[in-house]
Coordinates of C-alpha atoms in Angstrom, one line a residue:
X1 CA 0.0 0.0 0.0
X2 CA 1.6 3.8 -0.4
X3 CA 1.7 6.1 2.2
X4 CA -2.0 7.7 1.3
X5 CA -3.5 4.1 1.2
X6 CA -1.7 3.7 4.8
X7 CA -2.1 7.4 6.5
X8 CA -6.1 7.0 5.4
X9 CA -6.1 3.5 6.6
X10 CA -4.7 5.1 9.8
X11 CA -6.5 7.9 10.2
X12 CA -10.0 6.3 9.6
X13 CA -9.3 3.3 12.4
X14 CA -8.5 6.1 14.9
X15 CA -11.2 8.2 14.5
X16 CA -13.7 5.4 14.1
X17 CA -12.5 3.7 17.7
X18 CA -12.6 7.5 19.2
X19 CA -16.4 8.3 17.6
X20 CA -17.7 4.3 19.1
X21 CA -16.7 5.6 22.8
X22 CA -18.1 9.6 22.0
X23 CA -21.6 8.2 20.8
X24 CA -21.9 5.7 24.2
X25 CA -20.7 9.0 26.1
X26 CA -22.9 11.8 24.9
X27 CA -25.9 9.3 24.9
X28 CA -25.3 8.6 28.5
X29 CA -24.6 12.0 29.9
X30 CA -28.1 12.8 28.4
X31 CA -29.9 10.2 30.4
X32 CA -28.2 11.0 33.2
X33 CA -29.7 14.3 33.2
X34 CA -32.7 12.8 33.3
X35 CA -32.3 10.6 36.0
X36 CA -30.4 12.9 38.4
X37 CA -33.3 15.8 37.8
X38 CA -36.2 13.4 39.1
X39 CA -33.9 12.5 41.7
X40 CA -33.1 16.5 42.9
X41 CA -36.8 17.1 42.4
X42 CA -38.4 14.2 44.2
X43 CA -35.8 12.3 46.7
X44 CA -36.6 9.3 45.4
X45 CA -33.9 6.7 46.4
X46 CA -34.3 4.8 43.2
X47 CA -33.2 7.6 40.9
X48 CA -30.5 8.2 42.9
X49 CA -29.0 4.6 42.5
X50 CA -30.1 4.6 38.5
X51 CA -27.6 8.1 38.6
X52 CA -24.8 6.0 40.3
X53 CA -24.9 3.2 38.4
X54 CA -25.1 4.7 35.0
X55 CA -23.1 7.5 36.0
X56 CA -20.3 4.4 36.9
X57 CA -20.7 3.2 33.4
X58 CA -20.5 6.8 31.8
X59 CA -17.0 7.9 33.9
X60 CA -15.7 4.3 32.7
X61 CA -16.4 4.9 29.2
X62 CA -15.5 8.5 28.9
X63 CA -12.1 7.8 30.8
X64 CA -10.8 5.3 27.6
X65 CA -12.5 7.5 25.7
X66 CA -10.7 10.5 26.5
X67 CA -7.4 8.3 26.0
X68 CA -8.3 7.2 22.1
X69 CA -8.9 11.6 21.6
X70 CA -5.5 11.8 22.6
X71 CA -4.1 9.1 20.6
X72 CA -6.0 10.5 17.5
X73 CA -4.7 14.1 18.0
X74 CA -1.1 12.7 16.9
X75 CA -2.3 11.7 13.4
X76 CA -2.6 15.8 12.1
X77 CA 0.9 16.3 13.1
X78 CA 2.2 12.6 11.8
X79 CA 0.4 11.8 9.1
X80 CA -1.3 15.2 7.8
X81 CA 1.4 18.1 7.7
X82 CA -0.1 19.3 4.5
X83 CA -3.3 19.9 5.8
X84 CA -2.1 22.3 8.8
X85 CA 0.5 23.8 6.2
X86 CA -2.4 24.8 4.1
X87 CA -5.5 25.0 6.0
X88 CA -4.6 25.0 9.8
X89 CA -5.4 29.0 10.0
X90 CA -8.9 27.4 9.4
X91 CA -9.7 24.2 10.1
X92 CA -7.4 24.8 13.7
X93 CA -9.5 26.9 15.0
X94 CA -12.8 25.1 15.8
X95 CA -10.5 22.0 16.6
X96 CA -8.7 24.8 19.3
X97 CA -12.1 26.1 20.8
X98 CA -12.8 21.9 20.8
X99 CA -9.9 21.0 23.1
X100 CA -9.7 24.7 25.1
X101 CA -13.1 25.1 25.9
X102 CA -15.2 21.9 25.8
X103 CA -12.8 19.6 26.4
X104 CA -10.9 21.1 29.9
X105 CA -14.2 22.3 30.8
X106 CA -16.1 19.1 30.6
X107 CA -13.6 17.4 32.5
X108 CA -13.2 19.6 34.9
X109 CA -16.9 20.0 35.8
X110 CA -17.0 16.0 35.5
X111 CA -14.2 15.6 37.9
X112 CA -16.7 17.9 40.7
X113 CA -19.5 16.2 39.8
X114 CA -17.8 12.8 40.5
X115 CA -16.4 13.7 43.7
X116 CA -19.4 16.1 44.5
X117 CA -21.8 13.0 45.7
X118 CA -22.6 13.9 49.4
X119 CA -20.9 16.7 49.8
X120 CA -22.2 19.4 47.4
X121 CA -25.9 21.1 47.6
X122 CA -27.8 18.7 45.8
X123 CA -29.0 21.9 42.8
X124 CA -25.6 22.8 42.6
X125 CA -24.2 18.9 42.0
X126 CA -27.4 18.4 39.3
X127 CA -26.1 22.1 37.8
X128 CA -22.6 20.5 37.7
X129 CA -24.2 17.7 35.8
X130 CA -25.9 19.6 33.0
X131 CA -22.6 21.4 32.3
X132 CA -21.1 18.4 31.8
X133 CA -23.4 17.8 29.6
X134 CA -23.4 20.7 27.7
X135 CA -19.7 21.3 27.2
X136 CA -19.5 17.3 26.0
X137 CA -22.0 18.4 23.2
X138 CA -19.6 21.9 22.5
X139 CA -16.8 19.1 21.9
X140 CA -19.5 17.6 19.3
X141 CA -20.5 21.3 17.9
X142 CA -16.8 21.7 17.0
X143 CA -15.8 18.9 15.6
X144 CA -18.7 19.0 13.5
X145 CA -17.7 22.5 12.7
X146 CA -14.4 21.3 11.6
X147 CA -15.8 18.1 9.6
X148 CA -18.2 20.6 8.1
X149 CA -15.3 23.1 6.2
X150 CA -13.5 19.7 5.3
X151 CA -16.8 18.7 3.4
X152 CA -17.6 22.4 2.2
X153 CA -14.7 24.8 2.5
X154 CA -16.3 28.4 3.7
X155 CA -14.9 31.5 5.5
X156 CA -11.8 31.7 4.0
X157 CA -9.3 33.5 1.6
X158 CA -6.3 32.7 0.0
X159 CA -3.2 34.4 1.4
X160 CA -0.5 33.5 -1.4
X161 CA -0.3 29.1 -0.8
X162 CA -2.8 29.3 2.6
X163 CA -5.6 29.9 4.0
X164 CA -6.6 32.2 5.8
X165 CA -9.5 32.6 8.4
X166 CA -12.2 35.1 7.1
X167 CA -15.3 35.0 8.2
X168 CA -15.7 32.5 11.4
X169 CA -19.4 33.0 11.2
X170 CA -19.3 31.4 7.9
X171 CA -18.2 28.5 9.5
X172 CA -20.8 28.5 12.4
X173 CA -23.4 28.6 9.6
X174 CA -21.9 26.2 6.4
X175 CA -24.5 23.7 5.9
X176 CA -22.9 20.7 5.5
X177 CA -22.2 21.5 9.4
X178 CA -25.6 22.3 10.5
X179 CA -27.4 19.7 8.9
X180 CA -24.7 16.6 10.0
X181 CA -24.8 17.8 13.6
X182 CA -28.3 16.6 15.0
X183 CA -27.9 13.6 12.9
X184 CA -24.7 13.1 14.9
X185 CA -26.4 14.3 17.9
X186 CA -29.7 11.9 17.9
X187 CA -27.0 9.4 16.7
X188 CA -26.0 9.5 20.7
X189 CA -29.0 9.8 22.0
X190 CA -30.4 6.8 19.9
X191 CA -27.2 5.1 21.3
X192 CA -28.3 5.7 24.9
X193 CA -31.1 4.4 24.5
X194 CA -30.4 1.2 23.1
X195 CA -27.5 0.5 25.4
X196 CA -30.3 1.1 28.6
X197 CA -32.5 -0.9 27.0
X198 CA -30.2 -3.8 26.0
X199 CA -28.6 -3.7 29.9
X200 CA -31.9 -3.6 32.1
X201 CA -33.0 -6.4 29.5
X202 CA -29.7 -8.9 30.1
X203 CA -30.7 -8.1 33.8
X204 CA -34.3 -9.5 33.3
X205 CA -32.5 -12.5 31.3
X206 CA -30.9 -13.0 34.5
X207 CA -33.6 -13.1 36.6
X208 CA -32.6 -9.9 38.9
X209 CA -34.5 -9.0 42.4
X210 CA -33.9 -5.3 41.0
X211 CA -36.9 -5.3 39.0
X212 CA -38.2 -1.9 40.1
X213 CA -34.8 -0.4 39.1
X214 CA -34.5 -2.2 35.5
X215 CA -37.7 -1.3 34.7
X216 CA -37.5 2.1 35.1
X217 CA -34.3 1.5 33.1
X218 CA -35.9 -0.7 30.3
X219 CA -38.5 1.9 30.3
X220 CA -36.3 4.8 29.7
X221 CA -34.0 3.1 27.1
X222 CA -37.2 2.1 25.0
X223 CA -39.1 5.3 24.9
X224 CA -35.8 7.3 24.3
X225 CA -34.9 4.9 21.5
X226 CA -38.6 5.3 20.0
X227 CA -38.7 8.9 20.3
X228 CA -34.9 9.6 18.8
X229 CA -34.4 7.3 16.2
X230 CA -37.4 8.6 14.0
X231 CA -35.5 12.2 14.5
X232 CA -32.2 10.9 13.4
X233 CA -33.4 9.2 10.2
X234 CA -35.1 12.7 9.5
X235 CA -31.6 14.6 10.0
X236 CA -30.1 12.0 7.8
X237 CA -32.3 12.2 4.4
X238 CA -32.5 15.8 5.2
X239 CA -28.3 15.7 4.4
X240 CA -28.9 14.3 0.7
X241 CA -30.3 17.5 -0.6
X242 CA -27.2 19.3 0.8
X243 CA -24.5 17.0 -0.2
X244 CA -26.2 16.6 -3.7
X245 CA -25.9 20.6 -3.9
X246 CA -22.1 21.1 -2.4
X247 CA -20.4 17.5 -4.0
X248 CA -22.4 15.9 -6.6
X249 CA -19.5 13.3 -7.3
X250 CA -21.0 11.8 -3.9
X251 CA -24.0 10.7 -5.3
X252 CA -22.4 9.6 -8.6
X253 CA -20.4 7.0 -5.9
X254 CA -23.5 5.6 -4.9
X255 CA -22.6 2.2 -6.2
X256 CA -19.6 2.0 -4.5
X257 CA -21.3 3.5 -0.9
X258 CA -24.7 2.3 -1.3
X259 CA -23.9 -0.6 0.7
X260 CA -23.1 1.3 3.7
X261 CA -25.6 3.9 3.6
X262 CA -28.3 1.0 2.8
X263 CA -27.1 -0.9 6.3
X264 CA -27.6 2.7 8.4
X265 CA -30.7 3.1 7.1
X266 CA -32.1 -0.5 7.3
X267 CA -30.6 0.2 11.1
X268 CA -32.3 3.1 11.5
X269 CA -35.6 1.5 10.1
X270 CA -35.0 -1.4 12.4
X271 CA -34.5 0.2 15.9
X272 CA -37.6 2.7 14.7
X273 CA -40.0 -0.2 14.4
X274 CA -38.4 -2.4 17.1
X275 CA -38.8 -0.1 19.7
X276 CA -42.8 1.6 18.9
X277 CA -43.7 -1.8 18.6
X278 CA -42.2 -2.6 22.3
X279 CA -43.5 0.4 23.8
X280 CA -47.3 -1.3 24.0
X281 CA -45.2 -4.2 25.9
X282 CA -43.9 -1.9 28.7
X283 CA -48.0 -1.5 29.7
X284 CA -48.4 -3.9 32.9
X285 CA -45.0 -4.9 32.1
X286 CA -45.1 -7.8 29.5
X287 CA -42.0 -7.3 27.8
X288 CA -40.6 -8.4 30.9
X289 CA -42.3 -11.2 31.3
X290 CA -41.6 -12.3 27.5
X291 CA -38.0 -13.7 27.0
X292 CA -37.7 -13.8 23.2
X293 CA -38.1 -9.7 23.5
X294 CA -35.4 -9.8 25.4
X295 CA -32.8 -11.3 24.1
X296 CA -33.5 -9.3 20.7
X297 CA -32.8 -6.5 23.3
X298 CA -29.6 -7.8 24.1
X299 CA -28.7 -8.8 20.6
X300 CA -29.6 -5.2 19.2
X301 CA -26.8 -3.2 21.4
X302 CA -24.0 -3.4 18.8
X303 CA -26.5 -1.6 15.7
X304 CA -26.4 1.9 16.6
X305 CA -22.3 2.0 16.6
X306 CA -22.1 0.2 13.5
X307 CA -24.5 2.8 12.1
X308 CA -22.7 4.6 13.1
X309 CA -19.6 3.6 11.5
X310 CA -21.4 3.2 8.1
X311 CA -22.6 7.1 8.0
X312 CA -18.9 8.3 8.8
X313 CA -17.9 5.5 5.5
X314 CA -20.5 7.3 3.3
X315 CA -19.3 11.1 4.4
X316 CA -15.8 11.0 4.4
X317 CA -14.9 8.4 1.6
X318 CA -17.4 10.0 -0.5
X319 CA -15.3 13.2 -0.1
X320 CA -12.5 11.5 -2.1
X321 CA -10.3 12.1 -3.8
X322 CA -10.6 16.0 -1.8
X323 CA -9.1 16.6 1.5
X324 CA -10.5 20.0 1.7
X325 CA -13.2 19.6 -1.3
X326 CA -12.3 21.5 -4.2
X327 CA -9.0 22.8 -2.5
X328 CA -6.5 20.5 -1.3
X329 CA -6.2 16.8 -2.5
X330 CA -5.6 14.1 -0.2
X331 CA -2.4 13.3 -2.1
X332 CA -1.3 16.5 -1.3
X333 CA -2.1 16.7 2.4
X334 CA 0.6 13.8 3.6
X335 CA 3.1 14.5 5.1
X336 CA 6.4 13.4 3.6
X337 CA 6.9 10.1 5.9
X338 CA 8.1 6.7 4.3
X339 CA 5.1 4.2 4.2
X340 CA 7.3 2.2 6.4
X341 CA 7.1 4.5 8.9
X342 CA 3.4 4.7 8.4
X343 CA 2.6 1.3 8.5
X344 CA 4.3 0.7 12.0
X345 CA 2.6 4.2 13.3
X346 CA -0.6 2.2 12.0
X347 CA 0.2 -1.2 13.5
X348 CA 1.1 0.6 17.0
X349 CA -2.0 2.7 17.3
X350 CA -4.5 0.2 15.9
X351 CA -2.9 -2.1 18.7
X352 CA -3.4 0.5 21.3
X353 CA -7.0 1.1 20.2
X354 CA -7.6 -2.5 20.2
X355 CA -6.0 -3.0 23.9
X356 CA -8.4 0.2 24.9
X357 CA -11.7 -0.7 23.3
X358 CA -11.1 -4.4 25.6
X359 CA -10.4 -2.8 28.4
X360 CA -13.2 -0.8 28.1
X361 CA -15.6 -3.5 27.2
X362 CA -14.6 -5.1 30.1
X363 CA -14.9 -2.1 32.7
X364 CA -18.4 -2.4 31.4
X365 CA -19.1 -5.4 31.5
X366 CA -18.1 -5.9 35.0
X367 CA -19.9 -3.1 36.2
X368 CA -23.1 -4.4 34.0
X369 CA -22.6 -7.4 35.8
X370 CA -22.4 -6.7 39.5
X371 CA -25.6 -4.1 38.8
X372 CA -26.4 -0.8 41.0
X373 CA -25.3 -0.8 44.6
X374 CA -27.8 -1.6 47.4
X375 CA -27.6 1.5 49.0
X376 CA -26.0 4.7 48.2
X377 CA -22.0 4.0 49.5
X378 CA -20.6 6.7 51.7
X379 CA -18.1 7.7 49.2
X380 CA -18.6 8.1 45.8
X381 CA -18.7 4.8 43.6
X382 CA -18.3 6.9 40.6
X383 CA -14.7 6.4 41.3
X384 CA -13.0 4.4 38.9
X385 CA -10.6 1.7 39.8
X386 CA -8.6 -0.2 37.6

């Protein structure tokens, strides 16, 4: 393979491990919400457990996760010199405001809200929660920003062989931007969902005494699945019209990217009719008391990621053979590094990424398996141990 073949191969395993642990995390900090605000508002013990447990899960998950961002970060200056030569005036700058703001921010008010439990007002640690939450979807806003200029290059001028930032409104508004970012977000939120949904179910399978607790669980998981998925197939065929006006070449690919794009949206139909058709079941509690249900339940968590996966195929290959489209080829954007070199960079992180996605997998799983804590510990369990 050359060096392109190996620094694309690179770049698009990195960033496909880093976007598998973003959905799980932006999906779960959004459920979270939910749960801790019934528990602020009503002092119901149960919501308070659903907060810890989940919350358990989310810190485990957005811990690796924040290791595989850090990992990918090295590819720009490896692999991609030409494309902060030419374009980094532009294209840095969201990426900047991504790490500086949304990034330190959401881990710092993470790191309170972690260690907060029992020893913070109980407004103030939910407040601590929704900004959390709201800076981990500033980290989405700007790296959609970014993606966006990559896929339709706006707010710039040429300053002899560069590019200079021009207009960074232009940017906040380019539509390739605003009309992939609540497809990405309901992506998460449909992610949520079905991870809930596929956990209080494995619980049922099991047999747990927690019933009241995974069925508020199941509950939540199905209805959020129901109610997002039919909003994220919307944001995604409304993106045709825009990438048919900006890069018409996509649409002339659609042999070659058909096949993913026809998998996310036989996904998307899937989970749409799956879970309306399970919300009559939740009535007096039925679905729990049918097994076949729940194993599809269980069965179903991997879809959404590989979605997922098969929208981020269709955008960025279909992009080809343009790094920036219509400016800067991909040919052009490598840096000058022996494919050697490349391939070991590849074989190291790939290897790392594997290593990371196990570890995390089995985090998860252990914490799936030993379930929420019989009564609220002392100190926080939000702690992570490895």
């Amino acid at each position: 393979m050359s060096a392109v073949d190996l620094a694309r191969l690179q770049f698009a395993t990195t960033t496909s491990f880093h976007f598998l642990f973003v959905l799980l995390t932006l999906g779960l900090v959004t459920l979270l919400v939910v749960m801790q605000t019934r528990f602020t508002i009503t002092g119901a013990p149960v919501h308070e457990r659903m907060t810890r447990f989940w919350g358990r899960i989310y810190v485990i998950n957005y811990a690796l996760g924040i290791v595989t961002g850090i990992v990918m970060e090295f590819q720009f200056g490896l692999n991609w010199s030409g494309l902060a030569t030419y374009a980094g005036d532009v294209f840095g700058a969201p990426l900047a405001l991504e790490t500086l703001v949304a990034f330190f921010l959401e881990s710092t008010f993470l790191g309170l809200w972690i260690f907060g439990w029992g020893k913070l007002n109980r407004w103030l640690h939910l407040a601590l929660l929704y900004l959390t939450a709201l800076t981990a979807f500033a980290s989405a806003f700007w790296i959609m920003a970014a993606n966006g200029f990559l896929q339709h290059p706006v707010g710039y001028r040429v300053d002899g062989t560069v590019l200079r930032l021009d207009d960074f409104g232009a940017l906040l508004t380019n539509p390739t931007f605003t009309s992939a970012l609540g497809h990405v977000v309901f992506a998460a939120i449909t992610t949520g969902g079905v991870f809930l949904t596929a956990v209080s179910a494995y619980h049922f399978i099991r047999r747990t005494p927690e019933v009241d607790f995974f069925r508020r669980s199941l509950r939540m998981g199905v209805v959020t699945t129901a109610l997002a998925t039919p909003v994220l197939i919307g944001f995604g065929f409304a993106q045709f019209p825009v990438l048919t006006k900006f890069q018409p070449h996509k649409t002339e690919a659609a042999p070659l990217l058909g096949l993913p794009l026809g998998f996310m949206i036989l996904i998307g139909m899937g989970l749409t009719a799956i879970s309306w058709l399970t919300l009559p079941l939740l009535v007096k509690d039925a679905v729990i008391r049918m097994r076949f249900p729940l194993y599809l339940m269980v069965i179903g968590i991997p879809f959404p990621f590989a979605a997922a996966l098969f929208g981020w195929m269709f955008r960025e290959i279909g992009r080809q053979p343009w790094l920036v489209y219509g400016l800067l080829r991909t040919e052009d954007a490598v840096s000058h590094v022996d494919a050697s070199r490349i391939l070991l960079s590849l074989i190291v992180f790939t290897s790392l990424f594997v290593v990371l996605a196990c570890v995390d997998w089995a985090l998860i799983a252990r914490a799936v398996r030993r379930g929420p804590d019989v009564a609220p510990a002392p100190v926080s369990p939000l702690v992570v141990t490895l």
